[in-house]
Coordinates of C-alpha atoms and ligand atoms in Angstrom, one line a residue:
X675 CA 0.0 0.0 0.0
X676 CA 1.8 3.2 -1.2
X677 CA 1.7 6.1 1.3
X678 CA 1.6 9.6 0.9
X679 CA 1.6 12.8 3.1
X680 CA -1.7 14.1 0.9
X681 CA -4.0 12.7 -1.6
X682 CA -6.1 14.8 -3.7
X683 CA -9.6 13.8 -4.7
X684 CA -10.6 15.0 -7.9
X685 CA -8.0 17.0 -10.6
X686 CA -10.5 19.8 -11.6
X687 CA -9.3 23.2 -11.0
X688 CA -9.3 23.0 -7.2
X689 CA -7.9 19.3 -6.7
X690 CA -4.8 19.9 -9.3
X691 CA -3.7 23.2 -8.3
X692 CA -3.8 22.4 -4.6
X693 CA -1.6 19.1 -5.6
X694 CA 0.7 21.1 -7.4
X695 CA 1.2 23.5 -4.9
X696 CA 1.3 20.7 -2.0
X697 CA 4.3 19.6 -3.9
X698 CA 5.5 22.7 -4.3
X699 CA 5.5 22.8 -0.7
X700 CA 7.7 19.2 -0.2
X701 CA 4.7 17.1 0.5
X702 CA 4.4 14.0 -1.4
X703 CA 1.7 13.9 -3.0
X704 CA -1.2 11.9 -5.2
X705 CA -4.0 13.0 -6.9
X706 CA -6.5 10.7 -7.6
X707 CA -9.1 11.6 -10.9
X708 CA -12.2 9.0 -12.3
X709 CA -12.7 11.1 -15.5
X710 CA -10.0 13.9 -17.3
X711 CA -7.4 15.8 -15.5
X712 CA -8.6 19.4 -15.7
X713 CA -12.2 18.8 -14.4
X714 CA -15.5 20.6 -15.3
X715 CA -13.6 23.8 -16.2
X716 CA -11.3 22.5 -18.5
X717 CA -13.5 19.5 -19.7
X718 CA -17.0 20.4 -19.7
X719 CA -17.3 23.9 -18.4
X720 CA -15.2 27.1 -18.5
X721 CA -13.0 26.5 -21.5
X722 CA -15.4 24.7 -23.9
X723 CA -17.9 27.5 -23.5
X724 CA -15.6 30.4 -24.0
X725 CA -14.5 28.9 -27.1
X726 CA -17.7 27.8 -28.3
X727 CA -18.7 31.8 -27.8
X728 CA -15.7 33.2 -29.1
X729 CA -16.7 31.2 -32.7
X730 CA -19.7 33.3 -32.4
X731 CA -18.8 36.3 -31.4
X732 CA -16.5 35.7 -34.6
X733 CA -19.4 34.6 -37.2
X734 CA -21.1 37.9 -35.8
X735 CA -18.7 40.1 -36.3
X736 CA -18.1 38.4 -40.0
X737 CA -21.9 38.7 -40.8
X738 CA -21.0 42.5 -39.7
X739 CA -18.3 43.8 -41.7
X740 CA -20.1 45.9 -43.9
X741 CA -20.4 48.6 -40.8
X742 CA -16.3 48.3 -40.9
X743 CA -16.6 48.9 -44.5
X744 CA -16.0 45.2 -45.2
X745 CA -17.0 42.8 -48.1
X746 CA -17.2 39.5 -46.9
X747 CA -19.2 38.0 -49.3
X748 CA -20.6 35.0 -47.8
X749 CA -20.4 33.7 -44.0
X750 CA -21.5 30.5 -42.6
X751 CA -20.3 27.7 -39.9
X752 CA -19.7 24.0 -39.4
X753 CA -21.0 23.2 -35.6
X754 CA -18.4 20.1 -35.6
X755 CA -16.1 21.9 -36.9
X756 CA -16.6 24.7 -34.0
X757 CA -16.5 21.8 -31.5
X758 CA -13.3 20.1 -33.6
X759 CA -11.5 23.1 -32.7
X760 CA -13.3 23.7 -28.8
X761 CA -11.4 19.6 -28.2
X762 CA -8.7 20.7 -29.8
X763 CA -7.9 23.9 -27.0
X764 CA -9.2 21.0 -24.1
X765 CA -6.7 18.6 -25.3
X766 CA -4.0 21.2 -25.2
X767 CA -4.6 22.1 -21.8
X768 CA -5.1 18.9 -20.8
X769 CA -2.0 17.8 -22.0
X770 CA -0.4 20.9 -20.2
X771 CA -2.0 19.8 -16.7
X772 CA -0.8 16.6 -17.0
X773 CA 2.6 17.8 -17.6
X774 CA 2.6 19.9 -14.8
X775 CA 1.8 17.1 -12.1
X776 CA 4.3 15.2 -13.6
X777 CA 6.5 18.1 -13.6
X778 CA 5.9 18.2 -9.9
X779 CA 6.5 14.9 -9.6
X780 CA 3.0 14.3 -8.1
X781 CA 1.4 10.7 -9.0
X782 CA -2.1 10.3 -10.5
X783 CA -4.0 7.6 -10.2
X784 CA -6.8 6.9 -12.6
X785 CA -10.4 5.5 -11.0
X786 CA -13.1 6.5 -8.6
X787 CA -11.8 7.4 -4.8
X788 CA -13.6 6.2 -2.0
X789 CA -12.2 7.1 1.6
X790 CA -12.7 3.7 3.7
X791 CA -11.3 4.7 6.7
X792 CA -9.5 8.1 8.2
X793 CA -6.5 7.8 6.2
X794 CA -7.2 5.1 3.7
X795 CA -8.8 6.0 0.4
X796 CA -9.9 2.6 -1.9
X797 CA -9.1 3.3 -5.8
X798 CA -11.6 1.6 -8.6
X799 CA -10.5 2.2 -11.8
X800 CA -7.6 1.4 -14.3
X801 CA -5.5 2.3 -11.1
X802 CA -7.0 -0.1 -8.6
X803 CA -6.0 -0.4 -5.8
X804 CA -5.5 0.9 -1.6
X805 CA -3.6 4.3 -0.6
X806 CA -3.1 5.8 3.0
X807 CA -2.4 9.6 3.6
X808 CA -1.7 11.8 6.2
X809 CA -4.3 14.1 5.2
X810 CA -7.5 13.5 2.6
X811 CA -8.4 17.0 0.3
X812 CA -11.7 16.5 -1.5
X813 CA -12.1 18.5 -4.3
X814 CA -14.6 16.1 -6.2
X815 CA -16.4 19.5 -7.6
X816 CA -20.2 19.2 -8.8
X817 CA -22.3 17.2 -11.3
X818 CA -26.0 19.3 -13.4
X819 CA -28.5 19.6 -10.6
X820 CA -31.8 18.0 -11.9
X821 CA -35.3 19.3 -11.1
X822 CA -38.0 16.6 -10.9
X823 CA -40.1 17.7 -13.8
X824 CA -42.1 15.2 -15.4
X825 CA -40.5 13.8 -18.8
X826 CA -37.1 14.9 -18.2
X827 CA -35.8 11.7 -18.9
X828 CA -36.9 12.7 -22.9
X829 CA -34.3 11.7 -25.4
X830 CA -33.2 15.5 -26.2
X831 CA -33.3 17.0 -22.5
X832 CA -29.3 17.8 -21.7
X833 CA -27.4 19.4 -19.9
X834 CA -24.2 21.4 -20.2
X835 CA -22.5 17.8 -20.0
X836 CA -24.0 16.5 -23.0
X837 CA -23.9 19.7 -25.3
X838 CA -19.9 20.3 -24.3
X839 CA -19.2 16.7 -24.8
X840 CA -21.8 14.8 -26.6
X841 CA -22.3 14.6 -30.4
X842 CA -22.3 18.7 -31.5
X843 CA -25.7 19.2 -32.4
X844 CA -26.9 22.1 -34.3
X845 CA -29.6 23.4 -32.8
X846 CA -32.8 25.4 -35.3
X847 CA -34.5 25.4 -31.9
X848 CA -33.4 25.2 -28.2
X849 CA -35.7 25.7 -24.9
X850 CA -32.9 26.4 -22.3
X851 CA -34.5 25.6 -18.6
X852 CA -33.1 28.1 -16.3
X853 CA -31.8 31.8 -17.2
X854 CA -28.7 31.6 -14.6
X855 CA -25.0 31.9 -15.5
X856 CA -25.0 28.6 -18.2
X857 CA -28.7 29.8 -19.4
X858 CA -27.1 33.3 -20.6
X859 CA -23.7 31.8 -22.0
X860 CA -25.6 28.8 -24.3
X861 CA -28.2 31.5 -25.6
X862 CA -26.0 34.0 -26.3
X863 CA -24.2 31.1 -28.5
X864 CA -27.2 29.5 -30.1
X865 CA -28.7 33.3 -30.5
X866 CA -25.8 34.3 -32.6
X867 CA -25.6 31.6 -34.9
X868 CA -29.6 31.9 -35.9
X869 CA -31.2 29.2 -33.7
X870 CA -34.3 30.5 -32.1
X871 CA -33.7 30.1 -28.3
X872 CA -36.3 30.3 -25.3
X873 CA -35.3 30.6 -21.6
X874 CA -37.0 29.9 -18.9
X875 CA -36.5 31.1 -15.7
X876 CA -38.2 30.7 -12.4
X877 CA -37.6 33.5 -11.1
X878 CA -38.5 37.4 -11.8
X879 CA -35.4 38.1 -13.7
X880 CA -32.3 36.2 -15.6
X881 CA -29.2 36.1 -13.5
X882 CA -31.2 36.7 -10.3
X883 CA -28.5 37.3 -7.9
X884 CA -26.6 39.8 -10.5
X885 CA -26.7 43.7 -10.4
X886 CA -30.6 44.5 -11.2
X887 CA -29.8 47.0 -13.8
X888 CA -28.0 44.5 -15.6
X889 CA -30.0 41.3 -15.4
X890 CA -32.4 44.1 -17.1
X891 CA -30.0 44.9 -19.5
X892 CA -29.7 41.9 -20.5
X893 CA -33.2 40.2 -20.7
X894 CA -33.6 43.6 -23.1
X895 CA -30.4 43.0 -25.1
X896 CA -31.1 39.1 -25.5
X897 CA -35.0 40.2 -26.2
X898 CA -34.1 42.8 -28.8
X899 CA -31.5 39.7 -30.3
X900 CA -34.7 37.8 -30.4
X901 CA -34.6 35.4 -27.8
X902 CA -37.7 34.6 -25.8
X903 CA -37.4 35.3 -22.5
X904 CA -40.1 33.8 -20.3
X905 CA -39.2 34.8 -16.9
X906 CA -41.4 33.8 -13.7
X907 CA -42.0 30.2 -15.7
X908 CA -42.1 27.0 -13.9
X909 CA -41.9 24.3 -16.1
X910 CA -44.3 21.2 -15.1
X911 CA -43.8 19.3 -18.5
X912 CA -41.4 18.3 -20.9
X913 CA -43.2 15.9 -23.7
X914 CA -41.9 14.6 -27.1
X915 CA -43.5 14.0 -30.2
X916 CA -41.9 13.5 -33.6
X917 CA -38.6 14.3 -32.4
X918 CA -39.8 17.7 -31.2
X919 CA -39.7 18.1 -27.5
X920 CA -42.7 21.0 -26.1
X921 CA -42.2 22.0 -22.5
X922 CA -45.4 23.5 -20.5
X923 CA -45.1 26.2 -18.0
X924 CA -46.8 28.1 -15.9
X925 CA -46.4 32.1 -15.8
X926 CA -49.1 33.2 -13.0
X927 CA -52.0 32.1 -13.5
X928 CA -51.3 31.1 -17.5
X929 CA -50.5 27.7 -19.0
X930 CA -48.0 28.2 -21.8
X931 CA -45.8 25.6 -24.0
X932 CA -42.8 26.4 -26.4
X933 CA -41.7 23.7 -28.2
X934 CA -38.3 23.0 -29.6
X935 CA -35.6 20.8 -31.3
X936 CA -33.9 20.5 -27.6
X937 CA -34.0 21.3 -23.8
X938 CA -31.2 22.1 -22.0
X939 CA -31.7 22.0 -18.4
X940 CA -29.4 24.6 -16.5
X941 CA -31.1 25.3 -13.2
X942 CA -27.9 24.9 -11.1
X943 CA -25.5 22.3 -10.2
X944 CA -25.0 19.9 -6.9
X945 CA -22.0 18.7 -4.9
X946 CA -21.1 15.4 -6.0
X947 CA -20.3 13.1 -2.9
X948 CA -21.5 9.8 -5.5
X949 CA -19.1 7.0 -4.2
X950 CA -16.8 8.7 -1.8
X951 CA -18.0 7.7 1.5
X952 CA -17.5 4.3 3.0
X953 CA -20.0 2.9 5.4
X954 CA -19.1 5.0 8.9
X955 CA -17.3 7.9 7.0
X956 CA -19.9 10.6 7.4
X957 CA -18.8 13.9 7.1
X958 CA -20.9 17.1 8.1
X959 CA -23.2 18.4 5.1
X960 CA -25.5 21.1 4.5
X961 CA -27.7 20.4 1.4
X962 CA -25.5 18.1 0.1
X963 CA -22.6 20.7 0.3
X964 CA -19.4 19.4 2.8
X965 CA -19.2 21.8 5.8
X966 CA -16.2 23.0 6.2
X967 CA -14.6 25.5 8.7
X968 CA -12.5 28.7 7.3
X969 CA -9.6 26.9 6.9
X970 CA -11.4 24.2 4.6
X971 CA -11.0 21.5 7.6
X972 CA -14.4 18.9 7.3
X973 CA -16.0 17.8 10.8
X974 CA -13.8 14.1 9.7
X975 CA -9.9 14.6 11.3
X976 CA -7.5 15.5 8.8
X977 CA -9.8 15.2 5.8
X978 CA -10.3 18.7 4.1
X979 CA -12.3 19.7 1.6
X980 CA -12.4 22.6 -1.2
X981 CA -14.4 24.3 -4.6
X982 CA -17.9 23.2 -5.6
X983 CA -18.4 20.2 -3.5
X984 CA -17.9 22.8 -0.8
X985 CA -19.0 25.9 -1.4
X986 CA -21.9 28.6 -2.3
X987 CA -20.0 30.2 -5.2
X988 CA -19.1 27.7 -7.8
X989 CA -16.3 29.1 -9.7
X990 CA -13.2 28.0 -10.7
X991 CA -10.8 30.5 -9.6
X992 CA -12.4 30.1 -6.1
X993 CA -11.9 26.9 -6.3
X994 CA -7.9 27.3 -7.1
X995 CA -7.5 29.9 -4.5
X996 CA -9.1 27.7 -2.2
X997 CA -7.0 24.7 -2.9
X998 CA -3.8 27.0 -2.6
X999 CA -5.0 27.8 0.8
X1000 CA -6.5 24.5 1.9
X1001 CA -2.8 23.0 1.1
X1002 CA -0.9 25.9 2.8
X1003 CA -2.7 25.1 5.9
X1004 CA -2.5 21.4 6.1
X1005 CA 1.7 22.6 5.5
X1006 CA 1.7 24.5 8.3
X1007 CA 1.6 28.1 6.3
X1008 CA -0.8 31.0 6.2
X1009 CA -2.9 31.1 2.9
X1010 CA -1.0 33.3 0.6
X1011 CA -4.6 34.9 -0.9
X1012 CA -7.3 36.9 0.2
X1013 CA -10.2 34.5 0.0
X1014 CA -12.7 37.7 0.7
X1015 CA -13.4 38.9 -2.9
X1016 CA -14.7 36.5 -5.3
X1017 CA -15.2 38.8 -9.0
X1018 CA -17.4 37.0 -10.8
X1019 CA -17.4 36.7 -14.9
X1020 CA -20.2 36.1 -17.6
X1021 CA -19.4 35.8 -21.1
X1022 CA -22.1 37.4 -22.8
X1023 CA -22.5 40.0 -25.7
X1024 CA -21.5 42.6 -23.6
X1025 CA -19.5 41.1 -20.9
X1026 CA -20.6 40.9 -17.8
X1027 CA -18.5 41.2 -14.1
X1028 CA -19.1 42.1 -10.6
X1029 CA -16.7 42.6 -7.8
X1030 CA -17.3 43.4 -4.3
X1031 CA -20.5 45.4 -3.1
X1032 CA -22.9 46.2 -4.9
X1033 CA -24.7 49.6 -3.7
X1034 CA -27.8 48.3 -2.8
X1035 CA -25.5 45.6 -0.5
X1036 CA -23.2 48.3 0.9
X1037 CA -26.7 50.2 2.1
X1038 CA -27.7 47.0 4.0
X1039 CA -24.8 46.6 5.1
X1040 CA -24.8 50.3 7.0
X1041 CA -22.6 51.9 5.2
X1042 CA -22.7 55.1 3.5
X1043 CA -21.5 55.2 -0.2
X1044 CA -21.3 57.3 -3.2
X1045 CA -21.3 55.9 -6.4
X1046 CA -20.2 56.3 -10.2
X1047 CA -21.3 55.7 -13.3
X1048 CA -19.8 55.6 -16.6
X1049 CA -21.7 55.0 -20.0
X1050 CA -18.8 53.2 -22.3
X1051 CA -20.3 54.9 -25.3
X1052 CA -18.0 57.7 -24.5
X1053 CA -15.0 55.6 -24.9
X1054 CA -12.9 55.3 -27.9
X1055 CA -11.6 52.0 -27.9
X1056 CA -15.6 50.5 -27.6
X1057 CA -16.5 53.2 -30.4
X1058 CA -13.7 51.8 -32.4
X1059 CA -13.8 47.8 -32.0
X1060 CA -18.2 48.7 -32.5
X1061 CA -19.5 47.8 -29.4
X1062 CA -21.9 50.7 -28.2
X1063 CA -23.2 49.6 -25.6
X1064 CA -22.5 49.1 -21.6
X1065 CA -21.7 50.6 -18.4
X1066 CA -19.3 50.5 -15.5
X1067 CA -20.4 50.9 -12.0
X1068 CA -18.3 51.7 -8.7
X1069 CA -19.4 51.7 -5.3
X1070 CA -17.0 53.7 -2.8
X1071 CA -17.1 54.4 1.1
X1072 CA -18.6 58.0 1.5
X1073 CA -16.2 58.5 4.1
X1074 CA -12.9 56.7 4.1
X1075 CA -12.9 57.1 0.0
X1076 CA -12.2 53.4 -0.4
X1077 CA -13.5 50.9 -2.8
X1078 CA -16.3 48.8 -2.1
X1079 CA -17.6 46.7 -5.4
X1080 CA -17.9 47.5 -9.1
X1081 CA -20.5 46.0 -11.6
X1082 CA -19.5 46.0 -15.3
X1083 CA -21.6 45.7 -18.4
X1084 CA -19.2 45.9 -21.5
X1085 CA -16.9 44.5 -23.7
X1086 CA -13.9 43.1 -21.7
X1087 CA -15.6 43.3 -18.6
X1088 CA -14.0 40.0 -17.5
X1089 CA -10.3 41.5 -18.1
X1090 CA -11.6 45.0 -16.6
X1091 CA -12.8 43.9 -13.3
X1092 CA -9.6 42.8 -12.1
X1093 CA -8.4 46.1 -11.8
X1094 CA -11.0 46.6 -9.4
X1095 CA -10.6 43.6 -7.4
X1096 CA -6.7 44.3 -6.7
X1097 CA -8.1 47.9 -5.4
X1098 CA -10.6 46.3 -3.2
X1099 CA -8.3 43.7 -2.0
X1100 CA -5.4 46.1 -1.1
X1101 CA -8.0 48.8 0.2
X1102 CA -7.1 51.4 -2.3
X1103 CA -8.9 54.7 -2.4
X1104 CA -10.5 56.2 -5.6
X1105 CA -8.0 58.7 -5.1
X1106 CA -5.4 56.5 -5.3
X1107 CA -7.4 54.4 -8.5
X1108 CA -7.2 57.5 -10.3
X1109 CA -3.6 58.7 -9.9
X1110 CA -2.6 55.8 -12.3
X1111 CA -2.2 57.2 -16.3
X1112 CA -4.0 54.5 -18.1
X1113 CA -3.3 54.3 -21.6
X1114 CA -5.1 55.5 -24.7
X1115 CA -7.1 54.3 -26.5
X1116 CA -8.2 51.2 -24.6
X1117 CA -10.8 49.8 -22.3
X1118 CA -9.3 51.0 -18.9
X1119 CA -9.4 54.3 -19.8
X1120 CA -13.2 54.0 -18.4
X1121 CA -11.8 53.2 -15.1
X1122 CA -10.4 56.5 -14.7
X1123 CA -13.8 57.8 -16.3
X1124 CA -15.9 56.1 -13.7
X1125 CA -13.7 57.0 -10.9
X1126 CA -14.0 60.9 -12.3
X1127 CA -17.5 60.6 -11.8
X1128 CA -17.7 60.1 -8.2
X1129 CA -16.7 63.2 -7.8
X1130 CA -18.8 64.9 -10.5
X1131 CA -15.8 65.6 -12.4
X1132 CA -16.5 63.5 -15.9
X1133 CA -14.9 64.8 -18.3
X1134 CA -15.9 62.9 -21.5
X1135 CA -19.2 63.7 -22.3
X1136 CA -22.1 61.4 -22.7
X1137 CA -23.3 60.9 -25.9
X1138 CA -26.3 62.2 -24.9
X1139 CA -25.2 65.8 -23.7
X1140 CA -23.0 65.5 -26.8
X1141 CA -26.0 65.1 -29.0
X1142 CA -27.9 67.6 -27.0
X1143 CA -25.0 70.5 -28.2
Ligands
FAD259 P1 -14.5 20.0 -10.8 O1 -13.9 20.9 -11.8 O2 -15.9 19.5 -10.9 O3 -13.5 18.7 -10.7 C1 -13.8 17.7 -9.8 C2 -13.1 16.4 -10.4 O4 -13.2 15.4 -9.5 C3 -13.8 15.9 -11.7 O5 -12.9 15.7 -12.7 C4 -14.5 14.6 -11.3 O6 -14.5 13.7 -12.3 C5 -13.5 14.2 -10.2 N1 -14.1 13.2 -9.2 C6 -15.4 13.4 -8.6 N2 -15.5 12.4 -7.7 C7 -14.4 11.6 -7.7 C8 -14.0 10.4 -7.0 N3 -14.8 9.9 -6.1 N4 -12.8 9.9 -7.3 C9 -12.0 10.5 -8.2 N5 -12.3 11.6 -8.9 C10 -13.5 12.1 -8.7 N6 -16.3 28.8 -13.6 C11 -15.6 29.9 -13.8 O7 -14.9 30.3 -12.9 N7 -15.6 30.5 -15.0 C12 -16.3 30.0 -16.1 O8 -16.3 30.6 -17.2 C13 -17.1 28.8 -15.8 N8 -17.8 28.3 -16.8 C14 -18.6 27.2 -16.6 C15 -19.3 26.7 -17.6 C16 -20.1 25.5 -17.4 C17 -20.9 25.0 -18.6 C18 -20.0 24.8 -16.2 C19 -20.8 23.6 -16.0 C20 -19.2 25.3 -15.2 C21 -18.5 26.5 -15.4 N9 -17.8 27.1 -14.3 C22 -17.1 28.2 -14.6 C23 -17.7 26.5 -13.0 C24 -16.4 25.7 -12.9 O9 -16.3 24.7 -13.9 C25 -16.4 25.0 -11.5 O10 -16.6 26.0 -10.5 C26 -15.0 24.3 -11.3 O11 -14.8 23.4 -12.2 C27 -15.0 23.7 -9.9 O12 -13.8 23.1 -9.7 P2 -13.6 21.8 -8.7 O13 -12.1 21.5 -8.8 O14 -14.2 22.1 -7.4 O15 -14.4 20.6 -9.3
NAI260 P1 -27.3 29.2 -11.7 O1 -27.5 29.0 -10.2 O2 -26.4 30.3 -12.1 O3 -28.6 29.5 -12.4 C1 -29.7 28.6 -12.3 C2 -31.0 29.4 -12.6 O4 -32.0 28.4 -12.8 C3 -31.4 30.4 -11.6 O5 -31.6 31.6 -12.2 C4 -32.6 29.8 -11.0 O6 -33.6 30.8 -10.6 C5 -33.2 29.0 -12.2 N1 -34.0 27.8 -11.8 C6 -33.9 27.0 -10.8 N2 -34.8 26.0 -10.9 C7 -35.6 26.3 -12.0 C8 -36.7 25.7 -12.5 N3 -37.2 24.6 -12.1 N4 -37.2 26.3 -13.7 C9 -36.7 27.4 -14.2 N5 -35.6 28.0 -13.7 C10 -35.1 27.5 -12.6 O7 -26.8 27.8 -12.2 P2 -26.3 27.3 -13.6 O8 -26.6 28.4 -14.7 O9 -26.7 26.0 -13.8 O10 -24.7 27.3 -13.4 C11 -24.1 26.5 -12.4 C12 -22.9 27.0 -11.9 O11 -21.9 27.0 -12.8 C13 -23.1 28.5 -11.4 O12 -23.1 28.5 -10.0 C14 -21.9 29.2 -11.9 O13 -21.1 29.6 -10.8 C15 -21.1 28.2 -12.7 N6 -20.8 28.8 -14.0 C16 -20.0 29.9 -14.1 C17 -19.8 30.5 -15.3 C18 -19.0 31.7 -15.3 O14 -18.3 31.9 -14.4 N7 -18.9 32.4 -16.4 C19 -20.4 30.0 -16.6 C20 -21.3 28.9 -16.3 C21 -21.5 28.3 -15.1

């Protein structure tokens, strides 16, 4: 039985980066994986998407030109040819993950974990066998929650799971169940390449716990695209006839149906515990969640536990971050990150990020604030690349001048919000936000904008006052 100071449960982006930097730290270490190294993120999550959507954004733009003053004469795609090239990124990075645990000459074993007893972990898999460690980190991440709707079990109800790794399928019609984080992403792919999409979404608005102002925006945006947004809709149904599925809702008091080609389900996803337990290892959960304490510790001795399986926010940079600090405890170190501030991306058409407080959260909280507000139509570089529309927002302490959150709706918000999130982190001031010269043209420059506006002191003008001239 081989023995190691840690094993790792799970090589997604929690379990691998916490292994590497376990080894980094001298302690020998395995990492134990039943599917791909890389996990959801790099498998069937972050990276698949984002490609998929950058192929769109692409055939967009292309169908676009002529506003560049552009001929291309005709525009079209191949949907296995967009997924060809999406498994051709995830092998790459695959490859590179595995390389890096070898690198750090951590072993991986291949097959399902199960932890028998509390420092004895049972393999199944083409790596069978019986480990002992010092100390357990599960990081076995999360698996499409599944709402018990009648006729869900229809051939042509998926998941993320199936679109990102089945067959490609080329949607004319989609229903997508659930307007959350995967809901937007998948419609603003299908939208873009001409498939009529419907969404819907239990609850008032899409992305529920996002900004108000822009969930709004973007139930308007994706409307205006042509997207039906049914919001408030609880599905009861999903039938199939002929190879065309029809799902029946209720909006208040209304029975409605859309009907479609395919449904995918996105209503959230669950921690996935399936198989890790042996009889009398029961660990502490909460909704099927691992309890952990802050410093990732379970209520089991020396078994620890990080990312989705563990927590509320389901992301995989958390989960890294976690990892790094789950392993820096167990080696006797203080976490090296600020676990505090989680910014949080969407890849839509415009971009979508949040960091920190919101207004509306900083007024609950008690605290005073004054806020700014940038429309990015005054900015060159958006003018330029032809995206018109968006906003930044920033949230500051009334008093103390310091940064609370900022809320982005534009293009590269997901590149743009880390500038806030290292000025939240380190406590920087507005003041000190704004002494920085940020290039032109580009993107930032609206940083300095909205920070300018806190202070009433905007000094592009709106395109409205502009217009008004
Ligand atoms: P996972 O990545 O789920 O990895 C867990 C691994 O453990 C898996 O490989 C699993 O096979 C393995 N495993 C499970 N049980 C066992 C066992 N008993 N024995 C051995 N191995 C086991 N997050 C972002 O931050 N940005 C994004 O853009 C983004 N896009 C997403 C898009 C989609 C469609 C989805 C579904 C998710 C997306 N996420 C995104 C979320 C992100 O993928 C997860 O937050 C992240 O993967 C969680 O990492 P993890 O290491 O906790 O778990
Ligand atoms: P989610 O929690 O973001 O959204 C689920 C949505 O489904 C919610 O709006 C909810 O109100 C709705 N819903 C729940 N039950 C419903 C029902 N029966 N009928 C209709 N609507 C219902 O979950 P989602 O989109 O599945 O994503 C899972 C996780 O993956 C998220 O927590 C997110 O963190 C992560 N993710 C992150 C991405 C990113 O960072 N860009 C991209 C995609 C996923």
């Amino acid at each position: 039985m081989s023995n190691y100071q840690l094993a790792v449960i799970g090589a997604g982006p929690g379990g691998y980066v916490a292994a590497i930097r376990a080894a980094q730290l001298g302690l020998k270490t395995v990492v134990i994986e039943n599917q791909d190294v890389g996990g959801t993120c790099l498998n069937r999550g972050c990276i698949p998407t984002k490609a998929l959507l950058h192929a769109a954004e692409v055939y967009h733009q292309a169908q676009n030109a002529r506003e560049l003053g552009l001929e291309i004469p005709e525009t079209g795609y191949h949907m296995g040819r967009i997924h060809d090239r999406k498994l051709k990124i995830v092998l790459q990075l695959r490859g590179g993950v595995e390389q890096l645990l070898k690198s750090n000459k951590i072993d991986l074993l291949h097959g399902t974990a199960t932890i028998t007893a509390p420092h004895e972990i049972s393999v199944m898999g083409s790596d069978n066998g019986q480990i002992t460690a010092d100390h357990i980190l599960i990081a076995t991440g999360s698996v499409p929650a599944r709402p018990p709707i009648a006729g869900l079990d229809s051939p042509g109800v998926v998941t993320s799971d199936e679109v990102l790794e089945g067959d490609p399928i080329d949607y004319k019609s989609l229903v997508i169940i659930g307007g959350g984080v995967i809901g937007v992403e998948f419609a603003t792919f299908y939208n873009r390449l001409g498939c009529e999409v419907t969404i819907l979404e239990a609850m008032d608005r899409l992305l529920p716990t996002m900004d108000r102002e822009i969930s709004q925006n973007l139930g308007m945006i994706l409307k205006k695209r042509g997207v039906n947004v049914q919001t408030g809709a609880m599905v009861q149904e999903i039938t199939s006839k002929d190879g065309i599925l029809c799902c029946r809702f209720r909006k208040g008091d209304q029975e409605e149906s859309v009907q479609a080609q395919g449904v995918l389900v996105a209503i959230g996803r669950r921690p996935n515990t399936e198989s890790l337990f042996g009889p009398g290892i029961e660990p502490q959960t909460e909704r099927g969640r691992i309890v952990t304490n802050d410093d990732f510790s379970t209520s089991l001795e020396n078994i620890w536990a990080i990312g989705d399986v563990t927590s509320r926010i389901q992301l995989a940079h958390l989960a890294s971050a976690q990892g790094i600090a789950a392993v820096e405890r167990i080696a006797g170190h203080s976490p090296s990150i600020d676990l505090s501030l989680v910014p949080s991306c969407i890849y839509t058409d415009p971009e979508i990020a949040s960091v920190g407080l919101t207004a509306d959260e900083a007024k609950a909280q008690g605290l005073s604030v004054k806020t700014g507000k940038f429309m990015m139509a005054a900015n060159g570089k958006t003018l330029i690349e032809g995206k018109d529309r968006g906003f930044i927002k920033v949230v500051c302490d009334e008093e103390t001048d310091v940064l609370l959150g900022a809320q982005l709706m534009c293009a590269r918000a997901t590149d743009l919000v880390s500038e806030f999130a290292n000025a939240i982190s380190n406590r920087l001031t507005a003041e000190q936000m704004r002494r920085v010269i940020r290039p032109h043209p580009t993107f930032t420059e609206a940083v300095t904008e909205v920070l300018e506006d806190l202070e009433g002191q905007a000094i592009h003008a709106a395109p409205k006052r502009r217009l008004a001239k």
